[in-house]
Coordinates of C-alpha atoms and ligand atoms in Angstrom, one line a residue:
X30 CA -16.4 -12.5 -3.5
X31 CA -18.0 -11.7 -7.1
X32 CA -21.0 -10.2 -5.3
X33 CA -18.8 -7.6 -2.9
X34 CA -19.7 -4.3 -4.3
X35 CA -17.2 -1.4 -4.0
X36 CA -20.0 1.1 -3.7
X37 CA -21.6 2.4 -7.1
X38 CA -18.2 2.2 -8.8
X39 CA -16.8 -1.6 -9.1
X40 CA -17.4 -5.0 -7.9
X41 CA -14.4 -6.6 -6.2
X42 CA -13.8 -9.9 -8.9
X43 CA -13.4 -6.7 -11.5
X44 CA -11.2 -4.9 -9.3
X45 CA -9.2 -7.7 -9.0
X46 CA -8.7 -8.5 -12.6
X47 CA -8.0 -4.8 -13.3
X48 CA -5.3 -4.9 -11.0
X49 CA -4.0 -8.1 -11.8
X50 CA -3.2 -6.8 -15.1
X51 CA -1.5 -3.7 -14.5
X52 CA 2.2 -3.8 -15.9
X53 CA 3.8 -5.9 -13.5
X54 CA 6.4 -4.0 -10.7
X55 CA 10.1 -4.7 -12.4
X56 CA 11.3 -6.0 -9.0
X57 CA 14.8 -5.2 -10.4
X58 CA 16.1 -3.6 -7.2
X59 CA 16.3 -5.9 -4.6
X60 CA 17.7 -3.0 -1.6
X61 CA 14.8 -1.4 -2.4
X62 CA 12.5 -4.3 -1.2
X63 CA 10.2 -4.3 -4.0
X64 CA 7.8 -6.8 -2.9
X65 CA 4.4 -6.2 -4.9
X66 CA 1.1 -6.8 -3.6
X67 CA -1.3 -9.4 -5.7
X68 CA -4.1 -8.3 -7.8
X69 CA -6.5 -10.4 -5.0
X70 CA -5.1 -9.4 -2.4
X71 CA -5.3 -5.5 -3.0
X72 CA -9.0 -5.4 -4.2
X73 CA -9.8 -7.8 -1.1
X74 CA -7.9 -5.1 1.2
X75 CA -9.4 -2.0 -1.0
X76 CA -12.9 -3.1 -1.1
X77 CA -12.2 -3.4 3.2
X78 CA -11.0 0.2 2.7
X79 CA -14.6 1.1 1.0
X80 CA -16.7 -1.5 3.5
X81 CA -14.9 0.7 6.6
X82 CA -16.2 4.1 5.2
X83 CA -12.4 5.4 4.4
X84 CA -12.9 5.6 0.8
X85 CA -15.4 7.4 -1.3
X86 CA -15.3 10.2 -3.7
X87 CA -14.4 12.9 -1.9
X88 CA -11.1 11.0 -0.8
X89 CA -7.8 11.9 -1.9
X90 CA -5.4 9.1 -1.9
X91 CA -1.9 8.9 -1.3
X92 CA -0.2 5.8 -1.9
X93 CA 3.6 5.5 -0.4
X94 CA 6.5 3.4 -2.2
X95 CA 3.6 3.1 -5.1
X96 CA 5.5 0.3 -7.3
X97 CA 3.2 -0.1 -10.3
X98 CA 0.5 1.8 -8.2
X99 CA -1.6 -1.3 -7.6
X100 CA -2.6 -0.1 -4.8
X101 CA -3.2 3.8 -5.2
X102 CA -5.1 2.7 -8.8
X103 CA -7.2 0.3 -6.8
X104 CA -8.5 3.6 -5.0
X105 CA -9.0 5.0 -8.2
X106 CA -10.9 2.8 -9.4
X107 CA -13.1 2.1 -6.5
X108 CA -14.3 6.0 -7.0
X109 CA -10.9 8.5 -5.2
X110 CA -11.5 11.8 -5.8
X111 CA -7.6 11.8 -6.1
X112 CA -4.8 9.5 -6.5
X113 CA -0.9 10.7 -5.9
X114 CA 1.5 7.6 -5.9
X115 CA 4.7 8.3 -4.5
X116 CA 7.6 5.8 -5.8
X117 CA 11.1 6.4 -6.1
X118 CA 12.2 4.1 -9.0
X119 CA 11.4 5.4 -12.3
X120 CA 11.4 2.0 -13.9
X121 CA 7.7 1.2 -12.3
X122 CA 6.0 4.4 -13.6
X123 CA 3.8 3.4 -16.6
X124 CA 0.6 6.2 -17.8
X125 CA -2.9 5.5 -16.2
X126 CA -5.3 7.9 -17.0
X127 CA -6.7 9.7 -13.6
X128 CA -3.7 9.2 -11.5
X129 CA -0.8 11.1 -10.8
X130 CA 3.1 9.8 -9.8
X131 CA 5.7 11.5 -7.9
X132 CA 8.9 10.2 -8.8
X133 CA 11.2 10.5 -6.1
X134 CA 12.2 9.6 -2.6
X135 CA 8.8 9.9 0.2
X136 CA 10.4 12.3 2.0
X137 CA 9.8 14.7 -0.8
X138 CA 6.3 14.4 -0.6
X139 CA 4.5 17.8 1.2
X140 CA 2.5 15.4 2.9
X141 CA -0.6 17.8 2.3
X142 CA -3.7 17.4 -0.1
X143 CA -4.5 13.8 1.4
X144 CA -7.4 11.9 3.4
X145 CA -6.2 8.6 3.3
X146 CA -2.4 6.9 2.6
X147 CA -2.2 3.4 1.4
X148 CA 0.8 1.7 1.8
X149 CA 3.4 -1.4 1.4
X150 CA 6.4 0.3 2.4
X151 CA 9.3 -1.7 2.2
X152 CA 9.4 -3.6 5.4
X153 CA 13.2 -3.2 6.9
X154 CA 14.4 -6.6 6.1
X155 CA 17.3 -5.8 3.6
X156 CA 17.9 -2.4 5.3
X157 CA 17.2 -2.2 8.9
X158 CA 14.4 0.7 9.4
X159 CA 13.4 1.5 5.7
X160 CA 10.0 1.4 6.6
X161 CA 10.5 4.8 8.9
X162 CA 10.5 7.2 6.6
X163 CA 7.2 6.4 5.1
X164 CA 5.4 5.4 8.9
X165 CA 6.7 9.0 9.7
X166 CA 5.4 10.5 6.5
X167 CA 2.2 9.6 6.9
X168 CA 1.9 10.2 10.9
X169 CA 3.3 13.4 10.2
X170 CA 0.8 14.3 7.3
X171 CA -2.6 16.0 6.9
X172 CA -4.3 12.4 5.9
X173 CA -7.2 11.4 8.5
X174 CA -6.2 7.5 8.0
X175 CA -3.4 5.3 7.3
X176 CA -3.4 2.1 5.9
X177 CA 0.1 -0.1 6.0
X178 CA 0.7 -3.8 4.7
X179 CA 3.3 -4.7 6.8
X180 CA 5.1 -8.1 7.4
X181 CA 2.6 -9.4 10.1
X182 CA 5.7 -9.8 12.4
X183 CA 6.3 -6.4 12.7
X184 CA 5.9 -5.5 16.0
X185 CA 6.5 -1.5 15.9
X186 CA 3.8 -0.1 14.0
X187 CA 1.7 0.7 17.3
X188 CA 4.1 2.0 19.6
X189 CA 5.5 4.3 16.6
X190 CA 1.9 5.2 15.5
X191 CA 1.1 5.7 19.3
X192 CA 3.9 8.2 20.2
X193 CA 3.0 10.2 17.2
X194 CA -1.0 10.7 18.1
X195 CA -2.3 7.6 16.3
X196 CA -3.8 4.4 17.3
X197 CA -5.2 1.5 15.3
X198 CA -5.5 -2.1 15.0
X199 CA -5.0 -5.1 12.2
X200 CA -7.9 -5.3 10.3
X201 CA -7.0 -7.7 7.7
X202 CA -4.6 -10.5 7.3
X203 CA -2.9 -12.6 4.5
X204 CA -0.3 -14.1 2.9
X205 CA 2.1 -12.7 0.6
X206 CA 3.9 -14.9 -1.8
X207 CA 7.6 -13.2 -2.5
X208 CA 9.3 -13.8 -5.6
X209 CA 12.3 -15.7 -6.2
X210 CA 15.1 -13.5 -4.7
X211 CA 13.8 -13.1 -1.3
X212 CA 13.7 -16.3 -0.4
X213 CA 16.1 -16.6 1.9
X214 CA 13.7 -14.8 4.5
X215 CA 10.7 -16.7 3.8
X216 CA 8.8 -18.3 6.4
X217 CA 7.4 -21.5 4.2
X218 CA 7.0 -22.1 0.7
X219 CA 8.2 -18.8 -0.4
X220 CA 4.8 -17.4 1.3
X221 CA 4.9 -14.7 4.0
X222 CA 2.3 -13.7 6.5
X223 CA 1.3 -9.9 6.2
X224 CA -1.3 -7.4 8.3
X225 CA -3.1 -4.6 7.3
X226 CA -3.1 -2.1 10.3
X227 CA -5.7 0.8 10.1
X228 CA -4.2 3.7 12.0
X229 CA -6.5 6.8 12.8
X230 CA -6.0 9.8 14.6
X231 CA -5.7 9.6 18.6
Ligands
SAH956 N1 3.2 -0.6 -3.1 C1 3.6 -1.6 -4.1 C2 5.1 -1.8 -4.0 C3 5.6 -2.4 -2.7 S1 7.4 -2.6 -2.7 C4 2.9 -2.9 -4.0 O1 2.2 -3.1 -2.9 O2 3.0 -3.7 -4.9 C5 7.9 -1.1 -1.9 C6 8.2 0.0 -2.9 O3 8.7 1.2 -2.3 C7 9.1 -0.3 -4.1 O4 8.5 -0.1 -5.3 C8 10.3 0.6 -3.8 O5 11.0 1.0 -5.0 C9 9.7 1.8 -3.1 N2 10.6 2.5 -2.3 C10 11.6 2.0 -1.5 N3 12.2 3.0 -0.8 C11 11.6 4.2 -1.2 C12 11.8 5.5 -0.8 N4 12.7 5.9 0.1 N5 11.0 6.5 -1.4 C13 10.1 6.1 -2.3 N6 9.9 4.8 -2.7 C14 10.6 3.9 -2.1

């Protein structure tokens, strides 16, 4: 893992530790299913992003339901022209030179001035279909490809991508350790299996 490089920019061990010690999401809302993605797991899942071609410095990045931005500052870092995170709880937004936040719902985003979206949306598990405002978002956007963490039981993502001109696959896999007040839908040991799908255009 050390030796992974993220093209000229990064390796992966020091994207990981980067991320890792970003100001940690507040996870003080629990309707708003704030589960936030590990330092490991996003540089694993962002140096993927790079290995596929998806990312390199003429991408802009949008990253949906941004949290602390681990994600979207991951793409940053690896070399994105651009980086927008979209996140509607204020409490997360903290300054980070080179990136930009929209705070506010992800239906306010225009949806244009993107390549690629990165997201972990919230997943529909407190409130049923919270997740289909950002899949729509991004199908209905000018970005070329989509990335989604999702909860690796989800079983929508394809038909939804397919009847809106996409198709894709899983292209990575993991689990996601929740914190302490969702464990009532955990699957073991407060751990939860998640997929990565890659959506492109049909
Ligand atoms: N992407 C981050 C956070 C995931 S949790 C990570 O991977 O760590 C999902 C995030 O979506 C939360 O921060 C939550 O506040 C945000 N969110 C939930 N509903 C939203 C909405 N309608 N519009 C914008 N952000 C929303």
């Amino acid at each position: 893992m050390d030796f992974v490089s993220l093209g000229p920019f990064m390796r992966l061990r020091h994207l990981a530790m980067a991320l890792s010690n970003l100001p940690p999401h507040p996870h003080l809302d629990v309707s708003l299913e704030q589960y936030a993605t590990e330092g490991d797991f996003a540089a694993r899942w962002i140096a993927e992003i790079v290995q596929r071609g998806d990312l390199d410095e003429q991408t802009r990045v949008v990253d949906l339901g941004a949290g602390n931005g681990i994600l979207g500052i991951g793409c940053h870092l690896a070399g994105a022209a651009s980086t927008l995170l979209v996140e509607k709880d204020q409490r997360c937004q903290h300054d980070y030179e080179g990136v930009e936040w929209l705070i506010g719902d992800v239906h306010e985003w225009s949806g244009d001035d993107v390549d690629l979206i990165i997201m972990n949306p919230p997943w529909g598990a407190q409130i049923a279909m919270a997740d289909r405002p950002f899949l729509e978002a991004a199908f209905n956007s000018e970005a070329g490809v989509v990335y989604i963490l999702h909860s690796a039981k989800a079983t929508h993502i394809l038909p939804l991508a397919e009847s809106m001109g996409w198709k894709g696959e899983i292209v990575l896999g993991g689990a996601f350790r929740l914190p302490p007040q969702y464990e009532h839908h955990q699957s073991r040991e407060g751990v939860t299996d998640v997929s990565i799908w890659r959506l492109i255009r049909n």
